[in-house]
Structure formats: C-alpha cells, structure tokens
Short mmCIF file of C-alpha atoms and ligand atoms in Angstrom, two decimals:
data_model
loop_
_atom_site.label_atom_id
_atom_site.label_comp_id
_atom_site.label_asym_id
_atom_site.label_seq_id
_atom_site.Cartn_x
_atom_site.Cartn_y
_atom_site.Cartn_z
CA UNK G 17 103.89 113.58 87.87
CA UNK G 18 101.73 114.39 91.05
CA UNK G 19 103.32 116.85 93.38
CA UNK G 20 102.61 115.94 97.10
CA UNK G 21 105.74 116.34 99.22
CA UNK G 22 105.32 119.81 100.51
CA UNK G 23 104.54 120.13 104.46
CA UNK G 24 101.24 121.40 104.19
CA UNK G 25 101.72 124.05 107.00
CA UNK G 26 98.82 125.98 106.58
CA UNK G 27 96.87 122.92 107.35
CA UNK G 28 98.25 122.85 111.06
CA UNK G 29 98.06 119.21 110.76
CA UNK G 30 99.46 115.82 112.40
CA UNK G 31 98.53 114.36 108.83
CA UNK G 32 100.02 115.20 105.11
CA UNK G 33 97.47 117.74 103.44
CA UNK G 34 96.83 115.66 100.54
CA UNK G 35 95.35 112.94 103.01
CA UNK G 36 92.86 114.87 103.92
CA UNK G 37 89.41 113.92 103.02
CA UNK G 38 86.88 115.30 100.55
CA UNK G 39 83.35 113.76 100.96
CA UNK G 40 85.13 110.45 102.64
CA UNK G 41 87.70 110.22 100.01
CA UNK G 42 91.74 111.58 100.47
CA UNK G 43 92.06 114.54 97.99
CA UNK G 44 95.20 112.48 96.31
CA UNK G 45 92.96 109.79 95.59
CA UNK G 46 91.08 112.05 92.96
CA UNK G 47 94.34 113.26 91.79
CA UNK G 48 95.63 109.85 91.31
CA UNK G 49 92.45 108.81 89.02
CA UNK G 50 92.29 111.92 86.90
CA UNK G 51 96.18 111.35 86.21
CA UNK G 52 95.27 107.74 85.49
CA UNK G 53 92.48 108.26 83.30
CA UNK G 54 93.70 111.09 81.10
CA UNK G 55 97.54 109.48 80.78
CA UNK G 56 96.69 105.65 80.59
CA UNK G 57 99.93 105.29 83.00
CA UNK G 58 100.50 104.98 86.54
CA UNK G 59 101.28 108.26 88.17
CA UNK G 60 104.40 108.94 89.72
CA UNK G 61 103.84 110.88 93.12
CA UNK G 62 106.44 113.01 94.36
CA UNK G 63 106.85 112.97 98.48
CA UNK G 64 109.19 114.21 101.15
CA UNK G 65 110.21 112.54 104.60
CA UNK G 66 107.42 114.62 106.16
CA UNK G 67 104.53 112.83 103.71
CA UNK G 68 106.40 109.54 103.69
CA UNK G 69 103.15 108.04 105.00
CA UNK G 70 101.53 108.19 101.53
CA UNK G 71 103.94 105.61 99.92
CA UNK G 72 102.43 102.83 102.30
CA UNK G 73 98.75 104.37 101.88
CA UNK G 74 98.54 104.59 98.01
CA UNK G 75 101.30 101.92 97.41
CA UNK G 76 98.87 100.04 95.14
CA UNK G 77 98.09 102.87 92.88
CA UNK G 78 101.04 105.01 92.12
CA UNK G 79 104.95 104.79 91.96
CA UNK G 80 106.86 107.39 94.36
CA UNK G 81 109.95 109.60 93.92
CA UNK G 82 111.27 111.00 97.30
CA UNK G 83 112.17 114.93 97.45
CA UNK G 84 114.71 114.85 100.28
CA UNK G 85 113.51 118.61 101.32
CA UNK G 86 110.49 120.21 100.36
CA UNK G 87 112.56 123.20 98.62
CA UNK G 88 109.52 124.05 95.88
CA UNK G 89 107.80 122.72 93.23
CA UNK G 90 110.66 123.00 91.08
CA UNK G 91 112.86 121.29 93.51
CA UNK G 92 110.02 118.68 93.67
CA UNK G 93 110.17 118.06 89.86
CA UNK G 94 113.80 117.86 89.58
CA UNK G 95 113.83 115.39 92.38
CA UNK G 96 111.32 113.20 90.59
CA UNK G 97 112.54 113.52 86.96
CA UNK G 98 114.91 110.85 86.85
CA UNK G 99 112.34 108.34 88.00
CA UNK G 100 110.16 109.41 84.95
CA UNK G 101 111.00 106.81 81.88
CA UNK G 102 113.66 107.98 79.27
CA UNK G 103 110.32 106.89 76.77
CA UNK G 104 108.19 109.33 78.21
CA UNK G 105 108.13 112.61 75.92
CA UNK G 106 105.55 114.63 77.42
CA UNK G 107 104.94 115.10 81.24
CA UNK G 108 102.13 116.30 82.94
CA UNK G 109 102.29 117.60 86.47
CA UNK G 110 99.39 117.80 88.82
CA UNK G 111 99.21 119.18 92.14
CA UNK G 112 98.11 116.93 95.35
CA UNK G 113 96.09 119.73 96.61
CA UNK G 114 94.07 120.71 93.47
CA UNK G 115 91.93 117.60 93.86
CA UNK G 116 88.80 118.31 91.51
CA UNK G 117 90.78 119.30 88.44
CA UNK G 118 88.19 117.76 85.78
CA UNK G 119 90.12 115.06 83.26
CA UNK G 120 88.56 116.69 79.91
CA UNK G 121 90.37 119.80 80.86
CA UNK G 122 93.35 117.72 81.32
CA UNK G 123 93.11 116.28 77.95
CA UNK G 124 92.65 119.38 76.56
CA UNK G 125 95.81 121.19 78.34
CA UNK G 126 97.70 118.18 76.34
CA UNK G 127 96.35 118.71 72.86
CA UNK G 128 97.12 122.56 72.92
CA UNK G 129 100.45 121.72 73.86
CA UNK G 130 101.12 119.36 71.44
CA UNK G 131 99.33 121.65 68.58
CA UNK G 132 101.73 124.24 69.08
CA UNK G 133 104.70 121.90 70.06
CA UNK G 134 105.26 124.06 73.46
CA UNK G 135 107.79 123.51 76.26
CA UNK G 136 104.77 124.58 78.66
CA UNK G 137 100.96 124.85 78.64
CA UNK G 138 99.49 125.73 81.46
CA UNK G 139 95.68 125.84 83.21
CA UNK G 140 94.91 129.61 83.75
CA UNK G 141 91.89 130.80 85.98
CA UNK G 142 89.93 133.86 85.88
CA UNK G 143 89.49 134.30 89.65
CA UNK G 144 87.48 136.69 91.54
CA UNK G 145 89.47 135.76 94.72
CA UNK G 146 93.04 134.98 93.75
CA UNK G 147 94.57 135.59 97.13
CA UNK G 148 97.34 133.64 98.07
CA UNK G 149 97.91 132.17 94.33
CA UNK G 150 100.43 132.79 91.42
CA UNK G 151 99.09 135.75 88.88
CA UNK G 152 99.54 135.18 85.21
CA UNK G 153 101.59 138.23 83.60
CA UNK G 154 100.48 138.57 80.01
CA UNK G 155 101.93 140.96 77.07
CA UNK G 156 100.18 143.85 76.80
CA UNK G 157 97.97 142.49 73.98
CA UNK G 158 96.95 139.64 76.72
CA UNK G 159 98.21 137.19 74.14
CA UNK G 160 101.28 135.92 75.72
CA UNK G 161 101.80 134.42 79.02
CA UNK G 162 105.34 135.86 79.92
CA UNK G 163 105.68 134.74 83.87
CA UNK G 164 103.80 133.49 86.53
CA UNK G 165 104.50 136.00 89.88
CA UNK G 166 103.75 134.56 93.10
CA UNK G 167 101.56 136.23 95.25
CA UNK G 168 104.15 136.53 98.24
CA UNK G 169 106.56 137.80 95.31
CA UNK G 170 104.09 140.04 93.56
CA UNK G 171 104.34 143.87 93.49
CA UNK G 172 100.80 145.67 94.53
CA UNK G 173 99.95 146.07 90.72
CA UNK G 174 100.41 142.43 90.15
CA UNK G 175 98.21 141.61 93.13
CA UNK G 176 95.03 143.31 90.95
CA UNK G 177 95.76 140.40 88.42
CA UNK G 178 92.60 138.35 88.70
CA UNK G 179 93.93 135.28 86.41
CA UNK G 180 95.82 132.98 88.05
CA UNK G 181 98.11 129.68 87.54
CA UNK G 182 96.28 126.52 88.51
CA UNK G 183 99.06 124.59 89.15
CA UNK G 184 98.48 122.10 86.49
CA UNK G 185 101.05 121.94 83.87
CA UNK G 186 101.80 120.04 80.58
CA UNK G 187 105.90 119.89 79.69
CA UNK G 188 107.81 118.91 76.50
CA UNK G 189 109.54 116.08 78.86
CA UNK G 190 113.07 116.82 76.66
CA UNK G 191 113.03 120.20 77.11
CA UNK G 192 112.15 119.82 80.76
CA UNK G 193 114.96 117.38 81.61
CA UNK G 194 117.32 119.86 80.24
CA UNK G 195 116.11 123.09 81.85
CA UNK G 196 114.70 121.80 85.27
CA UNK G 197 118.05 122.20 86.99
CA UNK G 198 118.32 125.67 85.96
CA UNK G 199 115.29 127.38 88.16
CA UNK G 200 116.67 129.80 90.55
CA UNK G 201 115.51 130.32 93.95
CA UNK G 202 113.34 133.09 94.67
CA UNK G 203 114.92 135.97 96.45
CA UNK G 204 111.91 136.99 98.34
CA UNK G 205 111.12 133.17 99.80
CA UNK G 206 114.27 131.28 99.16
CA UNK G 207 112.10 128.61 97.23
CA UNK G 208 111.93 127.09 93.60
CA UNK G 209 109.42 127.87 91.77
CA UNK G 210 107.74 125.47 89.24
CA UNK G 211 106.31 128.43 87.63
CA UNK G 212 109.93 129.98 86.59
CA UNK G 213 109.76 127.34 83.64
CA UNK G 214 107.62 129.64 81.94
CA UNK G 215 110.21 132.64 82.33
CA UNK G 216 112.92 129.54 80.74
CA UNK G 217 110.97 128.83 78.06
CA UNK G 218 110.49 132.27 76.97
CA UNK G 219 114.39 132.29 77.08
CA UNK G 220 114.56 129.41 75.16
CA UNK G 221 112.12 131.23 72.55
CA UNK G 222 110.12 127.85 73.21
CA UNK G 223 106.23 128.50 73.05
CA UNK G 224 104.24 128.87 76.25
CA UNK G 225 100.67 128.11 75.89
CA UNK G 226 97.68 128.78 78.28
CA UNK G 227 94.38 127.07 78.50
CA UNK G 228 92.38 129.96 79.92
CA UNK G 229 88.96 128.62 82.07
CA UNK G 230 86.70 130.60 84.34
CA UNK G 231 86.49 129.74 87.98
CA UNK G 232 83.98 126.96 89.04
CA UNK G 233 85.54 125.96 91.83
CA UNK G 234 86.87 122.50 90.45
CA UNK G 235 90.53 124.05 90.22
CA UNK G 236 90.86 125.90 93.57
CA UNK G 237 94.07 124.46 95.28
CA UNK G 238 93.57 123.51 99.02
CA UNK G 239 96.06 124.67 101.41
CA UNK G 240 93.80 125.30 104.76
CA UNK G 241 91.10 124.18 106.75
CA UNK G 242 88.52 127.06 104.93
CA UNK G 243 89.68 125.91 101.52
CA UNK G 244 89.05 122.37 102.30
CA UNK G 245 85.73 123.22 103.55
CA UNK G 246 85.09 125.13 100.41
CA UNK G 247 85.99 122.46 97.93
CA UNK G 248 84.50 119.59 99.98
CA UNK G 249 81.01 122.00 99.28
CA UNK G 250 81.78 121.88 95.43
CA UNK G 251 82.41 118.24 95.37
CA UNK G 252 79.33 118.04 97.77
CA UNK G 253 76.97 119.80 95.16
CA UNK G 254 78.73 117.69 92.19
CA UNK G 255 77.61 114.16 94.11
CA UNK G 256 74.66 115.28 95.23
CA UNK G 257 73.32 116.91 91.81
CA UNK G 258 74.13 113.37 90.37
CA UNK G 259 71.88 111.63 93.00
CA UNK G 260 69.18 113.62 92.57
CA UNK G 261 69.28 113.47 88.90
CA UNK G 262 69.22 109.88 89.60
CA UNK G 263 66.12 109.89 91.32
CA UNK G 264 67.03 110.66 94.95
CA UNK G 265 64.82 113.14 96.97
CA UNK G 266 66.98 115.44 98.97
CA UNK G 267 65.29 118.04 100.88
CA UNK G 268 68.12 120.14 101.08
CA UNK G 269 71.21 119.29 99.12
CA UNK G 270 73.54 121.47 100.85
CA UNK G 271 73.47 120.09 104.33
CA UNK G 272 72.93 116.36 102.81
CA UNK G 273 76.45 114.67 103.44
CA UNK G 274 76.84 111.32 101.16
CA UNK G 275 80.75 110.15 100.71
CA UNK G 276 81.72 109.73 96.92
CA UNK G 277 81.34 106.23 97.53
CA UNK G 278 77.69 105.91 98.43
CA UNK G 279 75.13 104.02 96.37
CA UNK G 280 71.45 105.21 96.34
CA UNK G 281 68.30 103.40 94.44
CA UNK G 282 65.87 105.74 92.99
CA UNK G 283 63.21 107.17 95.49
CA UNK G 284 65.47 107.04 98.12
CA UNK G 285 64.40 110.19 100.34
CA UNK G 286 67.34 112.07 102.48
CA UNK G 287 66.04 114.25 105.00
CA UNK G 288 68.54 117.29 106.07
CA UNK G 289 71.48 116.47 108.22
CA UNK G 290 71.85 112.99 106.92
CA UNK G 291 75.56 111.70 106.87
CA UNK G 292 75.98 108.68 104.59
CA UNK G 293 79.60 107.15 105.04
CA UNK G 294 82.12 104.38 103.08
CA UNK G 295 80.50 101.42 101.57
CA UNK G 296 76.63 102.69 102.65
CA UNK G 297 74.12 100.94 99.85
CA UNK G 298 70.55 102.17 100.31
CA UNK G 299 67.73 100.66 98.60
CA UNK G 300 65.04 101.80 96.90
CA UNK G 301 62.26 104.13 98.64
CA UNK G 302 63.96 104.08 101.78
CA UNK G 303 63.70 107.25 103.74
CA UNK G 304 66.29 108.47 105.96
CA UNK G 305 65.39 111.01 108.54
CA UNK G 306 67.11 113.92 109.93
CA UNK G 307 70.16 113.63 111.79
CA UNK G 308 70.84 110.20 111.23
CA UNK G 309 74.46 108.85 110.54
CA UNK G 310 75.01 105.63 108.34
CA UNK G 311 78.24 104.13 107.69
CA UNK G 312 79.36 100.96 106.06
CA UNK G 313 75.85 99.92 105.82
CA UNK G 314 73.74 98.33 103.61
CA UNK G 315 69.64 99.12 103.87
CA UNK G 316 67.15 97.51 102.16
CA UNK G 317 63.75 98.72 100.68
CA UNK G 318 60.87 100.92 101.71
CA UNK G 319 62.83 101.30 105.19
CA UNK G 320 62.82 104.24 107.48
CA UNK G 321 65.37 105.14 109.53
CA UNK G 322 65.15 108.09 111.53
CA UNK G 323 67.71 110.09 113.38
CA UNK G 324 70.07 107.18 114.46
CA UNK G 325 73.48 105.97 113.73
CA UNK G 326 73.85 102.82 112.13
CA UNK G 327 77.71 101.07 111.64
CA UNK G 328 78.85 98.13 109.38
CA UNK G 329 75.73 96.37 109.53
CA UNK G 330 72.80 95.05 107.30
CA UNK G 331 69.23 95.74 107.49
CA UNK G 332 66.81 94.00 105.35
CA UNK G 333 63.84 95.98 103.50
CA UNK G 334 60.70 97.81 105.47
CA UNK G 335 62.78 98.02 108.56
CA UNK G 336 62.09 100.88 110.93
CA UNK G 337 64.85 102.49 113.06
CA UNK G 338 64.73 105.29 115.67
CA UNK G 339 64.05 107.58 116.58
CA UNK G 340 67.45 107.90 118.60
CA UNK G 341 68.66 104.38 118.11
CA UNK G 342 72.16 102.71 117.63
CA UNK G 343 73.18 99.63 115.38
CA UNK G 344 76.77 98.91 115.84
CA UNK G 345 78.98 96.80 113.68
CA UNK G 346 78.41 93.30 113.00
CA UNK G 347 74.62 93.58 113.38
CA UNK G 348 71.67 92.58 110.81
CA UNK G 349 67.85 93.45 110.94
CA UNK G 350 65.56 91.03 109.23
CA UNK G 351 62.58 92.27 107.64
CA UNK G 352 59.90 94.32 108.99
CA UNK G 353 61.71 94.38 112.43
CA UNK G 354 61.02 97.25 114.65
CA UNK G 355 63.66 99.26 116.63
CA UNK G 356 63.57 102.20 118.96
CA UNK G 357 63.25 104.60 120.52
CA UNK G 358 66.77 104.34 121.79
CA UNK G 359 67.32 100.79 121.09
CA UNK G 360 70.90 99.55 121.00
CA UNK G 361 72.23 96.53 118.97
CA UNK G 362 75.71 95.51 118.63
CA UNK G 363 76.95 92.07 116.86
CA UNK G 364 73.31 90.82 116.80
CA UNK G 365 70.75 89.32 114.49
CA UNK G 366 67.35 89.98 114.93
CA UNK G 367 65.12 87.74 112.70
CA UNK G 368 62.29 89.51 110.35
CA UNK G 369 59.48 91.00 112.78
CA UNK G 370 61.25 91.64 115.57
CA UNK G 371 60.31 94.32 117.94
CA UNK G 372 62.58 96.20 120.56
CA UNK G 373 61.03 99.33 121.19
CA UNK G 374 61.98 101.04 123.70
CA UNK G 375 65.98 101.88 125.76
CA UNK G 376 67.25 98.33 125.60
CA UNK G 377 70.61 96.91 124.73
CA UNK G 378 70.69 93.66 122.87
CA UNK G 379 74.56 92.54 122.29
CA UNK G 380 76.23 89.26 120.71
CA UNK G 381 72.62 88.00 120.64
CA UNK G 382 70.29 86.03 118.12
CA UNK G 383 66.63 86.66 118.14
CA UNK G 384 64.42 84.71 116.41
CA UNK G 385 61.31 85.89 114.31
CA UNK G 386 58.73 88.09 115.63
CA UNK G 387 60.41 88.20 119.30
CA UNK G 388 59.14 91.21 121.52
CA UNK G 389 62.19 92.89 123.36
CA UNK G 390 60.15 94.70 126.26
CA UNK G 391 61.36 98.23 127.45
CA UNK G 392 64.70 98.26 129.11
CA UNK G 393 65.59 94.98 128.66
CA UNK G 394 69.46 94.06 128.68
CA UNK G 395 71.81 91.31 127.43
CA UNK G 396 74.21 91.15 130.02
CA UNK G 397 76.75 89.97 127.48
CA UNK G 398 80.07 90.99 129.46
CA UNK G 399 81.41 89.59 132.79
CA UNK G 400 84.07 92.08 132.77
CA UNK G 401 86.53 89.79 131.24
CA UNK G 402 85.06 88.15 128.71
CA UNK G 403 81.72 88.55 126.16
CA UNK G 404 79.01 85.86 126.21
CA UNK G 405 76.42 85.12 123.66
CA UNK G 406 72.63 85.17 124.00
CA UNK G 407 70.22 83.17 122.05
CA UNK G 408 66.51 84.24 121.81
CA UNK G 409 64.17 81.87 119.87
CA UNK G 410 60.71 82.89 117.66
CA UNK G 411 58.04 84.65 119.34
CA UNK G 412 59.65 84.94 122.62
CA UNK G 413 58.40 87.85 125.08
CA UNK G 414 60.83 89.50 127.14
CA UNK G 415 58.92 91.59 129.76
CA UNK G 416 60.31 95.20 130.79
CA UNK G 417 63.28 95.30 132.29
CA UNK G 418 64.54 91.79 131.60
CA UNK G 419 68.39 91.17 132.39
CA UNK G 420 69.72 88.35 130.14
CA UNK G 421 72.88 87.10 131.96
CA UNK G 422 74.73 85.41 129.05
CA UNK G 423 75.79 83.02 128.23
CA UNK G 424 72.17 81.82 127.67
CA UNK G 425 69.59 80.40 125.26
CA UNK G 426 65.61 81.18 125.55
CA UNK G 427 63.55 78.66 123.77
CA UNK G 428 60.84 79.43 120.94
CA UNK G 429 57.92 80.99 122.54
CA UNK G 430 59.60 81.52 126.40
CA UNK G 431 58.68 84.47 128.50
CA UNK G 432 59.97 86.34 131.16
CA UNK G 433 58.40 88.97 133.90
CA UNK G 434 59.19 92.30 134.35
CA UNK G 435 62.07 92.83 136.29
CA UNK G 436 63.10 89.08 136.10
CA UNK G 437 67.16 88.83 136.08
CA UNK G 438 67.58 85.64 134.28
CA UNK G 439 70.60 83.66 134.97
CA UNK G 440 69.68 79.99 133.38
CA UNK G 441 68.66 78.60 130.01
CA UNK G 442 64.62 79.17 129.49
CA UNK G 443 63.07 76.02 127.72
CA UNK G 444 60.55 76.65 125.24
CA UNK G 445 57.21 77.74 126.26
CA UNK G 446 58.56 78.44 129.63
CA UNK G 447 58.02 81.39 131.58
CA UNK G 448 61.09 82.96 133.58
CA UNK G 449 59.92 85.48 136.78
CA UNK G 450 61.94 86.90 139.69
CA UNK G 451 65.24 87.83 140.83
CA UNK G 452 67.42 85.53 140.12
CA UNK G 453 64.62 84.01 137.46
CA UNK G 454 63.04 80.88 138.55
CA UNK G 455 61.07 78.59 135.60
CA UNK G 456 57.18 78.51 135.84
CA UNK G 457 54.79 76.84 133.16
CA UNK G 458 52.68 79.80 131.86
CA UNK G 459 49.16 79.17 133.15
CA UNK G 460 47.94 79.23 129.73
CA UNK G 461 49.96 76.11 128.71
CA UNK G 462 48.86 74.22 131.81
CA UNK G 463 46.39 72.36 129.62
CA UNK G 464 48.10 69.01 128.58
CA UNK G 465 49.00 68.87 124.80
CA UNK G 466 49.09 72.68 124.37
CA UNK G 467 51.90 73.83 122.46
CA UNK G 468 54.02 76.49 123.77
CA UNK G 469 53.89 78.04 119.86
CA UNK G 470 50.13 78.32 120.14
CA UNK G 471 50.30 80.34 123.18
CA UNK G 472 48.64 83.66 122.35
CA UNK G 473 51.21 86.61 122.72
CA UNK G 474 50.43 90.14 124.54
CA UNK G 475 50.13 92.92 121.39
CA UNK G 476 53.65 93.58 120.35
CA UNK G 477 55.66 96.41 121.65
CA UNK G 478 53.56 96.94 124.75
CA UNK G 479 56.53 95.93 126.77
CA UNK G 480 54.09 94.58 129.51
CA UNK G 481 54.83 91.80 131.69
CA UNK G 482 51.87 88.54 130.77
CA UNK G 483 49.05 88.04 133.16
CA UNK G 484 50.60 85.01 134.73
CA UNK G 485 53.63 86.95 135.84
CA UNK G 486 51.53 89.06 137.79
CA UNK G 487 50.17 85.82 139.15
CA UNK G 488 53.48 84.30 139.99
CA UNK G 489 54.12 87.32 142.21
CA UNK G 490 51.09 87.28 144.37
CA UNK G 491 52.12 84.05 145.20
C1 UD1 V 5 101.50 126.66 93.71
C2 UD1 V 5 101.95 127.45 92.52
C3 UD1 V 5 100.85 129.05 92.38
C4 UD1 V 5 99.55 128.31 91.90
C5 UD1 V 5 98.82 127.47 92.89
C6 UD1 V 5 97.88 126.72 92.52
C7 UD1 V 5 104.19 127.10 92.85
C8 UD1 V 5 105.31 127.85 93.22
N1 UD1 V 5 102.93 128.17 92.99
O1 UD1 V 5 101.29 127.56 94.77
O2 UD1 V 5 101.58 129.58 91.21
O3 UD1 V 5 98.69 129.35 91.83
O4 UD1 V 5 99.94 126.76 93.21
O5 UD1 V 5 97.26 125.97 93.98
O6 UD1 V 5 104.48 126.38 92.15
N2 UD1 V 5 105.05 120.43 96.73
C9 UD1 V 5 106.30 119.86 96.51
N3 UD1 V 5 107.12 119.98 97.09
C10 UD1 V 5 107.61 121.19 97.38
C11 UD1 V 5 106.66 122.17 97.43
C12 UD1 V 5 105.34 122.09 97.29
O7 UD1 V 5 105.85 118.38 96.19
O8 UD1 V 5 108.86 121.42 97.96
C13 UD1 V 5 103.54 120.33 96.71
C14 UD1 V 5 102.93 120.43 97.67
O9 UD1 V 5 102.50 119.07 98.28
C15 UD1 V 5 101.54 120.74 96.86
C16 UD1 V 5 102.06 121.07 95.35
O10 UD1 V 5 103.36 121.09 95.25
O11 UD1 V 5 100.38 119.46 96.41
C17 UD1 V 5 101.51 123.05 95.27
O12 UD1 V 5 102.29 123.57 96.32
P1 UD1 V 5 101.78 124.64 97.28
O13 UD1 V 5 102.97 125.28 98.48
O14 UD1 V 5 100.51 124.48 97.94
O15 UD1 V 5 102.09 125.98 96.61
P2 UD1 V 5 100.81 127.13 96.43
O16 UD1 V 5 101.53 127.87 97.17
O17 UD1 V 5 99.76 126.77 96.22
CA1 CA V 6 98.72 124.71 97.10
#
C-alpha cells in the first residue's frame, strides 16, 4: 500500500507532491517500482480528490483506493484496507514521498516482522537532522519501541531524539484490519497518525520491531522543495556513480544532470553543466561539452556536442554540433555533418557531410550529402498560414544569406549567390542569383558535356559566394 493522498501543502504546488520528479521520474514511480519488486504484487495507491490526477498517470502500474479527505496517514490506511484482498496476510505500507527507499531494506523489514510475528515492523533511522519528523521513543534500555511522537506533538526533550520513523512499515494484515479503526486523532493537530498503531500493538501485547539504519539519504521524506533538491542530489550521485563505473567520464559529477532513463556508452565524456533528459542515448567516445542540453535524442559515436540544445532527434556518428546550436524535434543529422555556431535545424534531414556553420535556419527540409549551407542561410518555410518543404540535392552550395522560399527544390550541384532570394526551383548544376533570384549556368559548366557534379566546389564552410556570382552582379 502506497500513501499518496496528502495535500503536500509544503510543496506549494499545483501538482500532487508525489508527481514531482527526481532525475526525470516522478517520485511515486520509484515507490511503485520498489513495492512491486519486493512484493511481486500490483501496489495499491491511496489517493484523495486533490491527488486524483495520479489515477490516470499511473493507471497501468497500480490499483487505487480513495481516501475522501486526507485526515492523516492512519485514516488513509483505514480508507484503503477494504480494497486489499482478504487473502493478503501481510501489508507493507510505503509513503509516496519516500522515493529512494531500497528494496533490500524492505525485504529485511518484512523478514524481521515475520521472524517475531510482530504486529508492526518499522524502519528507524539515526539522523542528525530529525526536524519535522516522527521521533522514535524507546524503553530505558533502548530495546523496545514504545511509541512514535510526531514533531508537532513532541516535548522539547523528545525533540532532542535523533532516531526517526521513516514512514515505512510492515503489518500483520489481520491485526491491522482489526485495529486501524481504533486510532484516535491527535489532540494537537486533529490528524489520525499511522504510527499510533505502535501504541495499539503494545496495548495488545503484540511485538513491535524496528529495523535500525543509518541515515544515508535514501530514507529522507520529501515534504518541500528543499528536500526535493536534496533527494535529487542523492539520486544524482547514485546514477552518476553507476555511469562512471561503467566507463563514462564526468568532469564534475555533482554538476552533471542525467535522467535515470538515459543510456550512455563507455568513453562518453560529460563536461560540467550537461543536462541529459528522457530517452537520450549516447554512443561510445562522444563528448558532450559544457552547458549542453539533450532531450530524447539518440547520438552516435565519436561526436562532439558543444554548448547546444538537441531535442527529439537523431545524430549519426562523428558529427560536430555547436557551440550554440539548436536541433529541434524531428531532425536527423547524417554522419560527419558539422553544425554551428548558431545553427538551427527543425524537422529536417541532413545527409552525411553537410556543413552548416554560421547562424542559419533549416526547417522542414532535406539536404543531400555534402551540401554547404552558407552563413545566414534561411529556409523561409512558413508563409504565415502553412509550413512548406525545402528539398536540396547533393553537393549544393548555398551562398551567404540565401533565402529559400519554400516550397522549393534545388537539384544536385546547384548553387546560390550571396544575398539571393530563391523563389523558384533550381535545376541540378544551375546557379541562382539576385532578388528574386534568376537562373544562370555557372561559367565553369558552360563547356558542353560538363556534368554539374564535376564542378569543383569552393572549400566547404567558407560560406563565400562562387566566383561566377560576382560576374553576374557586374553584368
Ligand atoms: C510521516 C510520519 C512521521 C515520519 C515521516 C517520515 C505520520 C503521522 N507521520 O510524517 O512519523 O517521520 O512521515 O517521512 O504518519 N498521506 C495520505 N493521507 C493523509 C495524509 C498523508 O495518504 O491523510 C500520505 C502523504 O501523501 C505522504 C505520506 O502519507 O505520501 C506521509 O504523509 P506526510 O504528511 O508527508 O507525513 P509526514 O509529516 O512527513
Ligand atoms: Ca512526508
């Protein structure tokens, strides 16, 4: 049973608390995973009208029980217990806001409850920062757990106690069914506290056992955004450690932000400030330079991505991007392509060897192999109403500041002059110059039988207009 009906007021959020993310995954998802792994059963999530959104988001992974009003953790269990099948003789209760709880600890907790046939087994944490949490009150000899006192109900002496209740319990189900209705509200807060069951178990002379652990950060409950950040840091170090041991270099792992879902090959290098999100995968030997953000993007081997943003795209091997480029959703960048500074690509395919070096926009386009995009080139893909496609062949040379007014097609080996505004298709091997551009045969190809593809191209990346263009201008 996973408690997730609380309002989470301390988060000061529109969103249910347990839907806030740690390294790209909602807190509740971690708890559901742990619950399923340790019990082999579909978890039962307790929700309230305020957290009803959860029933949709997690519909495929849990069953749900409604707590009509969040009157406290004991009330949550009382509201949900009827939904637990009669055949269940043991109930593990987890808090939706304790997301990093480790399954081996849960398994151990279950074992110690069974061994003593205890009514309640709980996880007790030695914590140097017990503020805000329930304190474990023990017998003089320290052996017995007598009761749990909530922070807001505690006396100054009780507040000194540095052993806290983690909010994770294993119960004898039959006993719990019989007693959950007997919890009285706290005279201080009016809430029904689940840890009150410790007191009831002692009244019934049933054993209460505790599994005592040191505070390693994984049992910290998340009530506010500061605790959210602390838990994320904890998880970040776990995730990054795993990648480093698998062969990934991180210059500064504390400042490297990798979602739990990301896959990294050996010899990937991540510089400081890199953010890798969602379904991102990065191939062997690729270096991601400082400040890059990569979202749901698959990148091949031996690439260098530098201070750039890539979203929902694919990048083949040996590509260089940046600094300061933006590859937007639906793009595919071919092998050995070069992009940036300041290149923007949207929903386009760039074939291998394309060069797009300086401040340019390519949208809804296809660019053939080894085409060169001159500085300042723009696909004018939007006419204010609709988006149109641009199709560019192989080894095309686009002069600096070319405007390609889509829909438009440029054949293999075509060229455009600097500053041209191309409004009509350019056949293979032809040159387009001027505003609006007019077609010319490049001089180099004037000789009969000279194939367009045989035309020597200026050095890639220069973004300079071909010589012919200058001649046209003077004419
Ligand atoms: C709780 C424990 C405290 C423990 C701490 C550990 C109680 C009374 N106190 O305090 O001893 O040290 O966790 O993190 O249990 N919830 C419901 N319905 C409700 C109220 C809460 O489902 O009516 C859910 C919340 O959504 C949350 C969990 O129960 O996931 C814990 O509730 P929360 O209010 O965060 O309890 P704490 O004050 O942290
Ligand atoms: Ca809490």
